[in-house]
Coordinates of C-alpha atoms and ligand atoms in Angstrom, one line a residue:
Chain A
X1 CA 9.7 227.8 51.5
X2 CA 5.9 229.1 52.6
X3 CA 6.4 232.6 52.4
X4 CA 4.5 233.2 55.5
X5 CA 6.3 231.3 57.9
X6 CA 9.4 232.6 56.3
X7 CA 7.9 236.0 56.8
X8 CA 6.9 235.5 60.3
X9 CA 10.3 233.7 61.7
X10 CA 12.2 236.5 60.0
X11 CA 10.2 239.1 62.0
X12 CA 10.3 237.0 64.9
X13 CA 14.1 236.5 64.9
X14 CA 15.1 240.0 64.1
X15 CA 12.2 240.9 67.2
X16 CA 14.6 238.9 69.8
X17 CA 17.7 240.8 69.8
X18 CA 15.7 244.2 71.1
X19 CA 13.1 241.8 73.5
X20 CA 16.7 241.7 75.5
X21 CA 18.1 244.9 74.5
X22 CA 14.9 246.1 76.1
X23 CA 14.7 243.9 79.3
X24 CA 18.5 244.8 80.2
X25 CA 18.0 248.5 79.6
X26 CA 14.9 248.2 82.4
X27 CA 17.3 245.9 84.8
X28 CA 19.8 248.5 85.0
X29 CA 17.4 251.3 85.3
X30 CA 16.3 249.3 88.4
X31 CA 20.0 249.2 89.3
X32 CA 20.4 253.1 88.8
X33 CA 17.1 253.7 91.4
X34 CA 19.2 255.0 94.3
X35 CA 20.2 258.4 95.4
X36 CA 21.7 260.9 94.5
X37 CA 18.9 261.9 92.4
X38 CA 19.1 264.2 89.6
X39 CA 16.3 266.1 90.5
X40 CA 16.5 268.6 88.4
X41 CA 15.3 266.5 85.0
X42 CA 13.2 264.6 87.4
X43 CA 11.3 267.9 87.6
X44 CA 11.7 268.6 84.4
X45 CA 10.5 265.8 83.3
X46 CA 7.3 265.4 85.5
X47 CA 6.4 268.9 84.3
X48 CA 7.2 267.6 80.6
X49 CA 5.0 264.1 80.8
X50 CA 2.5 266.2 82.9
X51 CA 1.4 268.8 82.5
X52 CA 1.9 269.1 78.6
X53 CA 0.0 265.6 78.4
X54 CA -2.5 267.4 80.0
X55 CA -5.0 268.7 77.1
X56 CA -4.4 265.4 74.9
X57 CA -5.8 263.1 77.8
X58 CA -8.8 265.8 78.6
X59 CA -9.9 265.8 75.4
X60 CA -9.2 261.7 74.9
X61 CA -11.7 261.1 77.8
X62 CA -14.2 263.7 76.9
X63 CA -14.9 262.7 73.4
X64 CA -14.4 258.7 74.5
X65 CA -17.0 258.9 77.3
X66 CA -19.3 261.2 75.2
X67 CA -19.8 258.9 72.2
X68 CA -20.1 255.8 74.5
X69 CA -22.4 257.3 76.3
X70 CA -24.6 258.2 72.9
X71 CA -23.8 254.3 71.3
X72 CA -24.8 253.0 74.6
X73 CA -27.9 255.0 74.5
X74 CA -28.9 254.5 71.3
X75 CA -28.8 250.7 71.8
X76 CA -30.2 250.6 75.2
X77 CA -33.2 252.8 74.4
X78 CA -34.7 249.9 72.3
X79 CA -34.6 248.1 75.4
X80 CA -35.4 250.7 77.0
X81 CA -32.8 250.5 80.1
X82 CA -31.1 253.4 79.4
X83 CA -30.6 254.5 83.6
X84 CA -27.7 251.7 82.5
X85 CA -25.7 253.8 80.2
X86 CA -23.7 255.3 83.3
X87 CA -22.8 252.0 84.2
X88 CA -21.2 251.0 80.8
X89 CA -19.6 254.3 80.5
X90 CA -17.9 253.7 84.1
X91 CA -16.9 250.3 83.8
X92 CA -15.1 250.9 80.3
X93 CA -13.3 253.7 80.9
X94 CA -12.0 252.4 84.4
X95 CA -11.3 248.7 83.3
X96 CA -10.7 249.3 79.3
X97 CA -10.8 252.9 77.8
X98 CA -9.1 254.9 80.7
X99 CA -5.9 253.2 80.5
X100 CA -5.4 251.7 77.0
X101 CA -6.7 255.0 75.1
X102 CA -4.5 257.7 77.4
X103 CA -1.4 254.7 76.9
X104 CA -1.8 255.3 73.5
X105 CA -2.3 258.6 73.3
X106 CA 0.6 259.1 75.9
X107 CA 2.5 257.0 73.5
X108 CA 2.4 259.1 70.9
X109 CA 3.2 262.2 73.1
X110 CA 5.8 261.1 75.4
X111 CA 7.4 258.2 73.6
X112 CA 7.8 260.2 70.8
X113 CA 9.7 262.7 72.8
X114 CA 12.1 260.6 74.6
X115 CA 13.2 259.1 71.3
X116 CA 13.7 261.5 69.6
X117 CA 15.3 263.5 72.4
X118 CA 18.0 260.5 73.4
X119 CA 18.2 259.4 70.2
X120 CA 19.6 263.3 69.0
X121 CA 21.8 262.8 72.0
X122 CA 22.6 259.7 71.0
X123 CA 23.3 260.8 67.3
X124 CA 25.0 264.0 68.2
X125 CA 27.8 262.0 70.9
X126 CA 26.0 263.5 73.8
X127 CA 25.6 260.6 75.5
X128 CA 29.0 259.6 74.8
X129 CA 30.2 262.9 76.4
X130 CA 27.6 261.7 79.3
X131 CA 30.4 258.9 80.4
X132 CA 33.4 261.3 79.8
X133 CA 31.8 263.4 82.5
X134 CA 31.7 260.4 84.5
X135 CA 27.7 260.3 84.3
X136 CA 26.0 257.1 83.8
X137 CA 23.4 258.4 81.4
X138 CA 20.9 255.5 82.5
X139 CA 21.1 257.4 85.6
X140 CA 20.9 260.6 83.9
X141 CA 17.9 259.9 81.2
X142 CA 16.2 256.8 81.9
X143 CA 15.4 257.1 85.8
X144 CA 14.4 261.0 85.8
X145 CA 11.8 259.7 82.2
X146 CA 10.8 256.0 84.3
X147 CA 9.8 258.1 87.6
X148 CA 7.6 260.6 85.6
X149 CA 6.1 258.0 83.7
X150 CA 5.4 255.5 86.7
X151 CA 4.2 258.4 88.4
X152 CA 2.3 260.4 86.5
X153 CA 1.0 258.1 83.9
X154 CA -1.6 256.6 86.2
X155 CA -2.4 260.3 87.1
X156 CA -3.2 261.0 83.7
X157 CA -5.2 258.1 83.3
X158 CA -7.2 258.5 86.8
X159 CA -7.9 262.1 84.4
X160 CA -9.0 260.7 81.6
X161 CA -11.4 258.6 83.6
X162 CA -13.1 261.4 85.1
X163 CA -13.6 263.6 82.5
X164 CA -14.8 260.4 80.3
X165 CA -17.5 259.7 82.9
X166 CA -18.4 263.9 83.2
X167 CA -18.6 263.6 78.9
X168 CA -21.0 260.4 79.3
X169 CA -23.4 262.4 82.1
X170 CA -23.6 265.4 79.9
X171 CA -24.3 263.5 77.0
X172 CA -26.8 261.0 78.8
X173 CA -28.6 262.8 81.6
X174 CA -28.6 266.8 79.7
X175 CA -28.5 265.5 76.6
X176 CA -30.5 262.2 75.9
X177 CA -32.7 263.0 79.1
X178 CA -31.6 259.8 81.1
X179 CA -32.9 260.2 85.1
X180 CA -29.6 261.5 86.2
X181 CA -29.9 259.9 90.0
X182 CA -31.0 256.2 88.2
X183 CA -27.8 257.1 86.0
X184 CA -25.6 257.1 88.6
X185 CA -27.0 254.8 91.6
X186 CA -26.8 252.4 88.7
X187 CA -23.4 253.6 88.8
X188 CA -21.5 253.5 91.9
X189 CA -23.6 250.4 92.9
X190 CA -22.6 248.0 90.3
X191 CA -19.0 249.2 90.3
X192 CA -16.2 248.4 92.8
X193 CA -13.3 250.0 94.0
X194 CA -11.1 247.6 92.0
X195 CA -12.3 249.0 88.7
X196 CA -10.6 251.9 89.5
X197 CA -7.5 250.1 91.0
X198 CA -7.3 247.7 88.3
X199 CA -7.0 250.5 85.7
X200 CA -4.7 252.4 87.6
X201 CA -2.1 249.0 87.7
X202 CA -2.6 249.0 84.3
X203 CA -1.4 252.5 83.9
X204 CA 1.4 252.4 86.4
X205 CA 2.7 248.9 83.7
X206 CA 2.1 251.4 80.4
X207 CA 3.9 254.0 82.1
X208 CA 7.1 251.9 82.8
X209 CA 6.6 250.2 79.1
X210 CA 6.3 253.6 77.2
X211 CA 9.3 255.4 79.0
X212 CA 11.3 252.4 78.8
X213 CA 10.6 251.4 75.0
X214 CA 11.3 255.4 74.2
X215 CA 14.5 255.4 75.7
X216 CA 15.7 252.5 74.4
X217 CA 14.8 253.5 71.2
X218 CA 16.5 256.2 71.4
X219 CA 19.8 255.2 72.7
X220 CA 19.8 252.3 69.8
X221 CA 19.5 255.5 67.5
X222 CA 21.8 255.2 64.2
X223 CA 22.4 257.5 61.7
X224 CA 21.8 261.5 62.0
X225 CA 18.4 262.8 61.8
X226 CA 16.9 260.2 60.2
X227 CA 17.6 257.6 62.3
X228 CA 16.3 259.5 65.2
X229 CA 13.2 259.9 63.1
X230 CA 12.8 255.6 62.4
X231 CA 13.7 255.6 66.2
X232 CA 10.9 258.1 67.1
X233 CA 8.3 255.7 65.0
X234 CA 9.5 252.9 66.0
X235 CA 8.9 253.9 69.5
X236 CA 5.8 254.8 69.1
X237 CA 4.8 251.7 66.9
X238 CA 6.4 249.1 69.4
X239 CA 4.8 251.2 72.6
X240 CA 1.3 250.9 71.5
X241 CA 1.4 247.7 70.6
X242 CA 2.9 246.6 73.4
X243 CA 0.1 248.2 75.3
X244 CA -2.4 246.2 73.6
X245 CA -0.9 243.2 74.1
X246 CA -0.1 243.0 77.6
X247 CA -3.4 244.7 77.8
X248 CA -5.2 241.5 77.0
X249 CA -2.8 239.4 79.1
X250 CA -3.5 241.4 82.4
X251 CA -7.0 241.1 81.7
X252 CA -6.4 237.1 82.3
X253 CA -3.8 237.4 85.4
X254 CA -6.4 239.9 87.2
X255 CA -8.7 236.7 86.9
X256 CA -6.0 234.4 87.9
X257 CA -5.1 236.7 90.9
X258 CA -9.4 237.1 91.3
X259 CA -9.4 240.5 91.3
X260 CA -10.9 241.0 87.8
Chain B
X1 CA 50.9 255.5 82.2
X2 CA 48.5 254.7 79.1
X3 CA 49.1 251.8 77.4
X4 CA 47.3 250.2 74.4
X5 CA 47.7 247.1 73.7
X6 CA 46.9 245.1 70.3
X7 CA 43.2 247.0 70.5
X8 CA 41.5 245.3 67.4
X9 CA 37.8 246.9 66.4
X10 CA 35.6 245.8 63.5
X11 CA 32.3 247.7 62.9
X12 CA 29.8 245.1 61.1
X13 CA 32.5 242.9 59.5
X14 CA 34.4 246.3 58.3
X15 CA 37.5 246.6 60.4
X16 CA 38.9 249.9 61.6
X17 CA 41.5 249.0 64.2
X18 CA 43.4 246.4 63.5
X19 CA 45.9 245.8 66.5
X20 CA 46.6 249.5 67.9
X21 CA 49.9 249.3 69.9
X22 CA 51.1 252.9 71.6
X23 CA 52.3 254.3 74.8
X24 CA 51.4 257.6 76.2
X25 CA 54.0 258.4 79.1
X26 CA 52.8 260.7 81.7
X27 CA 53.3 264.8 81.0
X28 CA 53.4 263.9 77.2
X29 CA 51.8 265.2 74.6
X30 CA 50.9 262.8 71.8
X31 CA 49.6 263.8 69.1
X32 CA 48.0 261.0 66.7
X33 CA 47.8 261.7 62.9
X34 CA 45.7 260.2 60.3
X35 CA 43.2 259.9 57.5
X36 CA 39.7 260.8 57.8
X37 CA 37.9 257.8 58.5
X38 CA 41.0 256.1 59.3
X39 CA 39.4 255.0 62.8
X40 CA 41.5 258.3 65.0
X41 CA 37.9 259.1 67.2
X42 CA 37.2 255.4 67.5
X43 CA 40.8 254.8 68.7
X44 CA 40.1 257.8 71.5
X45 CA 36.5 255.8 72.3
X46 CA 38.5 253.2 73.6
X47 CA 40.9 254.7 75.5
X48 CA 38.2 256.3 77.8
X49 CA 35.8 253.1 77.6
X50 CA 33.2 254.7 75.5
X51 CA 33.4 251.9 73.2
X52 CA 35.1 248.5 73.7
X53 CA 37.3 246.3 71.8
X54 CA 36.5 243.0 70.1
X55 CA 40.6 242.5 71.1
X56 CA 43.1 244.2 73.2
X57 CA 43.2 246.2 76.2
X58 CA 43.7 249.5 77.6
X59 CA 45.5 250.1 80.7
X60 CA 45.6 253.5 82.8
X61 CA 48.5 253.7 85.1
X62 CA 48.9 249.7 85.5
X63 CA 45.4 249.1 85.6
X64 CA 43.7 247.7 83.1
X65 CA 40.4 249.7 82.9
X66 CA 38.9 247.2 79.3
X67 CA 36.7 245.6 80.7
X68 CA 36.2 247.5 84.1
X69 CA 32.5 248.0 85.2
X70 CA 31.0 251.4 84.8
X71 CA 31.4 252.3 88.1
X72 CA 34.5 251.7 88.5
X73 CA 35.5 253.3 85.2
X74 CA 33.7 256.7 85.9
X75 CA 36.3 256.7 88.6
X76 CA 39.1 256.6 86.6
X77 CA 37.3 258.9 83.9
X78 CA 37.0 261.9 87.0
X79 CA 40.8 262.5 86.1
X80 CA 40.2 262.6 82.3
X81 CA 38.8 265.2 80.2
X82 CA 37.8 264.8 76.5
X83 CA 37.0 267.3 73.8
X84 CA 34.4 265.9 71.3
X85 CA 35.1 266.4 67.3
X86 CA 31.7 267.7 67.5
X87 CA 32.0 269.4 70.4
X88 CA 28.6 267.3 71.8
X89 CA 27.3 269.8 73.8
X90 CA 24.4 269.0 75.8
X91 CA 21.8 271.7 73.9
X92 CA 19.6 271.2 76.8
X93 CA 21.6 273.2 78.7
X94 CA 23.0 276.3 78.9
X95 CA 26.6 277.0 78.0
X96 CA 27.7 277.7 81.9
X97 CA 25.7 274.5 82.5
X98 CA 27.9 272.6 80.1
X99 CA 31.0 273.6 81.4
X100 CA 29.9 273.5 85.0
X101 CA 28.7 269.7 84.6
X102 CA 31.0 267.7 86.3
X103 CA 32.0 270.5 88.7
X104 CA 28.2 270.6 90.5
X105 CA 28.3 266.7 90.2
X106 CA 31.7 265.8 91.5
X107 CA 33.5 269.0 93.5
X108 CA 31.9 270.6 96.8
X109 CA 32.2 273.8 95.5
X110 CA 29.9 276.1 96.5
X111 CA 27.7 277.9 93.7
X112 CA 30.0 281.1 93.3
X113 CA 33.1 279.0 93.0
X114 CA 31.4 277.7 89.9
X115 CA 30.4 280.7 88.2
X116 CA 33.8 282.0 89.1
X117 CA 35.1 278.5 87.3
X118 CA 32.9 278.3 84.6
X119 CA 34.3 282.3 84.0
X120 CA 37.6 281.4 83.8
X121 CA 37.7 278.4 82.0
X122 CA 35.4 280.1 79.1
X123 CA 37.9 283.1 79.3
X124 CA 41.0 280.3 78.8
X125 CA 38.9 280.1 75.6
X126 CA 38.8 283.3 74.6
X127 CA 34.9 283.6 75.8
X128 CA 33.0 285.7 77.7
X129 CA 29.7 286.4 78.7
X130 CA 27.8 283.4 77.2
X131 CA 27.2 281.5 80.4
X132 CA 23.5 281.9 79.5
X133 CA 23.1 281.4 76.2
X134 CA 22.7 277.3 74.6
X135 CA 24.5 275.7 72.4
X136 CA 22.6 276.1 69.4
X137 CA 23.3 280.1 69.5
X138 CA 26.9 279.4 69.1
X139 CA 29.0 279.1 66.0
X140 CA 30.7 276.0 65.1
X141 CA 34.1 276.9 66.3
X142 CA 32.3 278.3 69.6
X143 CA 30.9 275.0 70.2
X144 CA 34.5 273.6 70.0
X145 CA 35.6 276.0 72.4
X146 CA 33.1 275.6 75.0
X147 CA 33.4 271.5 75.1
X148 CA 37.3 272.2 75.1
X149 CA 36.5 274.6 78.4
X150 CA 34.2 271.9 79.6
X151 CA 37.2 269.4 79.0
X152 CA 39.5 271.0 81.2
X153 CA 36.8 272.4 83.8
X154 CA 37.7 269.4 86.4
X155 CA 41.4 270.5 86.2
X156 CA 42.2 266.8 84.6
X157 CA 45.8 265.3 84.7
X158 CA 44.5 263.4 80.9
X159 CA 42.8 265.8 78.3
X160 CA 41.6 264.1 74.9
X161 CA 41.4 266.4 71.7
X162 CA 39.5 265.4 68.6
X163 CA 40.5 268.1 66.5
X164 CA 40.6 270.5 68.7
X165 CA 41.8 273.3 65.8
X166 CA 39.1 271.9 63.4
X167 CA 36.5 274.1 62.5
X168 CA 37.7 277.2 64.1
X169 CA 39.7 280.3 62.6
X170 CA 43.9 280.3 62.0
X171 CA 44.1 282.8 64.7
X172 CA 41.9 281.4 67.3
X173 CA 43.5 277.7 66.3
X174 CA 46.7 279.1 67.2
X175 CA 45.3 280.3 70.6
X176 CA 43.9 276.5 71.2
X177 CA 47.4 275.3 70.5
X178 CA 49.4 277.8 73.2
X179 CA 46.1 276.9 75.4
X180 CA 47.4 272.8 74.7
X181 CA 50.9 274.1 75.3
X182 CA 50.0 276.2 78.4
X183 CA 48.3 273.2 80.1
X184 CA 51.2 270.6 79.2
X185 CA 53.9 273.1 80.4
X186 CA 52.2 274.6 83.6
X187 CA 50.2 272.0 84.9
X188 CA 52.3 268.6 83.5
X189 CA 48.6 267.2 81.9
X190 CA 48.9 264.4 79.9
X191 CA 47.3 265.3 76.1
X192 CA 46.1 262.8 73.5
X193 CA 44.9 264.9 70.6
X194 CA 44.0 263.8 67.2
X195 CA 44.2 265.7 63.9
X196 CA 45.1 266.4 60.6
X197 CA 45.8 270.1 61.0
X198 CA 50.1 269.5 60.4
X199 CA 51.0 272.6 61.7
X200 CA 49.2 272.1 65.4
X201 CA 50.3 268.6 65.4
X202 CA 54.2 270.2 65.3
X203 CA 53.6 272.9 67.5
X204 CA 52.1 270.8 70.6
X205 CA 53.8 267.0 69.9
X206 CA 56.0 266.1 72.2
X207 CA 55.4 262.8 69.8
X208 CA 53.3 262.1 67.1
X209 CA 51.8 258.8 65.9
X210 CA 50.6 257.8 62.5
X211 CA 47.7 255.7 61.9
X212 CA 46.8 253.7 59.0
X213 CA 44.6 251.0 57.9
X214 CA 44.0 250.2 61.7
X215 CA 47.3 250.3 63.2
X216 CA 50.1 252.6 64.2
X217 CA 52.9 252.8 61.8
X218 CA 55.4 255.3 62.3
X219 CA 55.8 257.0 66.3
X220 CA 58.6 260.1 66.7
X221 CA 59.2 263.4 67.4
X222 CA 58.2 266.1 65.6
X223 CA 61.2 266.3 64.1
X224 CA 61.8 262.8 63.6
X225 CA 58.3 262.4 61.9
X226 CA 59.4 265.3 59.2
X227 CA 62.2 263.5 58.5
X228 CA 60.9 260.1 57.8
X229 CA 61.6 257.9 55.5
X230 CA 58.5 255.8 55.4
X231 CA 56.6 256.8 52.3
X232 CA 53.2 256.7 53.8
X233 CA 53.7 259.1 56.3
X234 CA 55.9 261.5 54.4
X235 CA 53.2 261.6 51.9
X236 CA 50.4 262.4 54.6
X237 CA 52.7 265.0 56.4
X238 CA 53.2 266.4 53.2
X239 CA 49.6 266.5 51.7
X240 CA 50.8 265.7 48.3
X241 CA 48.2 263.4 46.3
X242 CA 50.8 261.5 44.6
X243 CA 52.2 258.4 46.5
X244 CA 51.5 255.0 48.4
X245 CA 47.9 256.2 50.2
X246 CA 45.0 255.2 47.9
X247 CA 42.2 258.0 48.1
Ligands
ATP301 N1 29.5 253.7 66.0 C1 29.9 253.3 64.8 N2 29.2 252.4 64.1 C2 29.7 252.0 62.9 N3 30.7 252.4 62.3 C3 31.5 253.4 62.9 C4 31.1 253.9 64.2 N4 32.0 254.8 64.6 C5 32.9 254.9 63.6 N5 32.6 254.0 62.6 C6 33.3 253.8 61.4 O1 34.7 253.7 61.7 C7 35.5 254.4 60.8 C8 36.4 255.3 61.5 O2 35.7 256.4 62.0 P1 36.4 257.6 62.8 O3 35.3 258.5 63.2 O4 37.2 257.0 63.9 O5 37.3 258.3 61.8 P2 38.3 259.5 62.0 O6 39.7 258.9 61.8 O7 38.1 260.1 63.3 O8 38.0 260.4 60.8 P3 37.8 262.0 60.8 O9 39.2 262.5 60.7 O10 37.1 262.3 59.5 O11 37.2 262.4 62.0 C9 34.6 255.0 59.8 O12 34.6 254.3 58.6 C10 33.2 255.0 60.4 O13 32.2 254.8 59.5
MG302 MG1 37.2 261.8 63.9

């Protein structure tokens, strides 16, 4: 009857069948964490979410810490405390910009790939010849994709971080002329270690959501190639969006735990 | 020692099995026969638990393996070995990967026992020297070839075909059937192949099995089935357009 509610109970509805799709697929990953290990993909997959992520997140950070560092300035010199633009460059790319802009960008890489690449499997009977061979392809695919992205995701991020803060003292102190020892006592002495941590818990939970969302996408794949290509979006789409979310909600249970 | 039993299936309100009933005895081969689309790969699914029925069940020498966990159903799936209508190659890997799968996973052979192996299963296949080389190099029929080398690479006492002489030359289809016949006759395997080549279906039946609209409607001997008097399946046998099966 009102169009909108209609709309948003439709979306809602047909959103709960994958919500436990998505939670099951991550339980039995759990369940599949033992030895033996295929170590093999697990290498191959490190190397994959890696070191190929490896120039999108350098040049994420660079260019994210660069223009906050020249916003911040520009705002800050009317107020003339412009030794503070290292600290706003730190404390958003740890807490904020760090993890939710290399999620997102990581997203698009890796997401992308693992649907696409288990959803061709998928498409193709691979995965069906997986169990013939007596291989539980959770086992196979999802644990060798969850321990790269756990891993390495954080990694990335701790990256991204760094060379964000390096593009915000280039653009500050050599730039812009800030005193480059006010720019970064200001620094390290308003910021604490949990900064870092926090953002680095935050990427560890990206990591899990991004190769979990991927793969399930992809094993739900239906249809030839173009249902591996709505899978790939739709990986991608759900992903980063879950990122944002559950980016707002951490920001509350870090205050709840008082840690933020 | 495979027995299915009233397997019903229904893919979004479309039914495609509709109470399957058909024994396999052991050292058999059985040979199932149908139209395209008729629900012949499906049926296979089930039998090795790749997809489960909404009714029915499937039991493996006196077990009944339906609704068996995963674990214990890769179990029984070490003794099977199944030949994909595609072939479903993993392209990730090489060809000697693919047929050395389960071999590195599930044998304690050491690495030259596998090459040696993977050599002579490829050359049961009429292949050589492609261990290296992936999937998407091959031809179709090669594919077909290599997944029916990695079928039969863990020696298995059940081999499933999905058209096994689909896709692949008279001459080398003719090699695949004396390979079928080889296996049954030396080594007593069990075969369940599906297809609608007629003249591999006489060759390597011990039986042969009709299905249509969901169900199995005629079983026999080769020579039982070419002298049938059901209309359906003398018209399918046949090939003739004319008769009983709408198209
Ligand atoms: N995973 C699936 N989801 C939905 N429908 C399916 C699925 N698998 C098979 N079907 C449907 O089931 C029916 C039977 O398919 P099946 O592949 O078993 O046919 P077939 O007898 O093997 O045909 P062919 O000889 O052409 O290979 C088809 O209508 C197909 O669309
Ligand atoms: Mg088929």
């Amino acid at each position: 009857m009102n169009p909108i509610i209609d709309f948003l109970s439709y979306n809602l509805r047909r959103m709960a069948i994958p919500v436990g799709g998505v939670g099951l697929l991550f339980i039995n990953t759990i369940k599949s964490f033992r030895p033996p290990w295929e170590r093999e993909n697990i290498v191959n997959q490190m190397v994959q979410v890696g070191v190929m992520s490896l120039p999108v997140v350098m040049i994420t950070g660079l260019f994210t810490g660069m223009v906050l560092a020249a916003q911040t300035y520009y705002q800050f010199h009317k107020l003339t405390v412009e030794t503070a633009v290292g600290l706003v460059v730190g404390l958003s790319m740890t807490r904020e910009l760090g993890p939710v802009l290399a999620g997102l960008m990581l997203a698009g890489r890796i997401g992308a790939a693992f649907a696409s690449e288990i959803g061709t499997m998928t498409v193709t009977e691979q995965v069906d010849a997986l169990h013939t061979l007596a291989t539980d392809p959770v086992k196979y695919l999802v644990v060798p994709r969850l321990i790269a992205c756990a891993a390495l995701v954080p990694i990335l991020t701790i990256i991204t971080v760094f060379i964000g803060i390096a593009g915000g003292y280039v653009v500050g102190v050599k730039m812009f002329g800030i005193n480059g020892t006010y720019y970064l006592r200001n620094m390290s002495e308003y910021m604490c270690p949990w900064d870092i941590m926090g953002g680095l818990v935050k990427a560890f939970i990206f990591g899990i959501v991004i190769a979990i969302i991927g793969c399930y996408k992809g094993f739900n794949t239906e249809g030839g190639a173009e249902g591996v290509g709505r899978a790939t979006t739709g990986a991608v789409v759900t992903s980063c969006i879950l990122i944002l979310i559950l980016d707002f909600f951490i920001v509350f249970i870090y205050k709840g735990l008082g840690v933020g | 020692m495979i027995e299915i039993k009233g397997l019903h299936k229904s893919f979004g309100g479309n039914p495609v099995l509709n109470g399957v009933n058909l024994n396999i005895q052991k050292g058999e081969t059985m040979v199932i026969i149908g139209q395209s689309g008729g629900g012949k790969s499906v049926l296979l699914k089930h039998i090795v638990g790749i997809l489960k029925p909404d009714e029915g069940e499937v039991w493996v020498d006196g077990v009944n393996i339906t609704n068996m966990d995963n674990n214990a159903l890769n179990k029984v799936r070490c003794r099977f070995g199944m030949l994909f209508q595609g072939a479903a190659l993993f392209d990730s890997l090489t060809v000697g990967e693919n047929v050395s799968f389960a071999l590195k996973r599930y044998t304690a052979l050491s690495e030259k026992d596998i090459q040696e192996k993977v050599k002579e299963k490829l050359a049961l296949v009429g292949l050589r020297d492609i261990e290296n080389i992936k999937p998407a190099e091959l031809s179709g029929g090669m594919k077909k070839r290599v997944g029916l080398a990695r079928a039969i690479a863990m020696d298995p006492e059940v081999v499933f075909y999905d058209e096994p002489t689909t896709g692949v030359d008279p001459i080398m289809a003719d090699a695949i059937n004396n390979l079928i016949l080889d296996l049954h006759n030396k080594l007593k395997i069990t075969s369940i192949a599906v297809t609608h080549d007629m003249v591999s279906a006489y060759k390597i039946a011990d039986r042969i099995a009709m299905l249509y609209q969901g169900a199995i409607i005629g079983v026999g001997t080769p020579d039982e089935i070419k002298e049938t008097t059901n209309p359906i399946i003398h018209q399918f046998i046949t090939g003739e357009a004319q008769g009983p099966i709408p198209h």
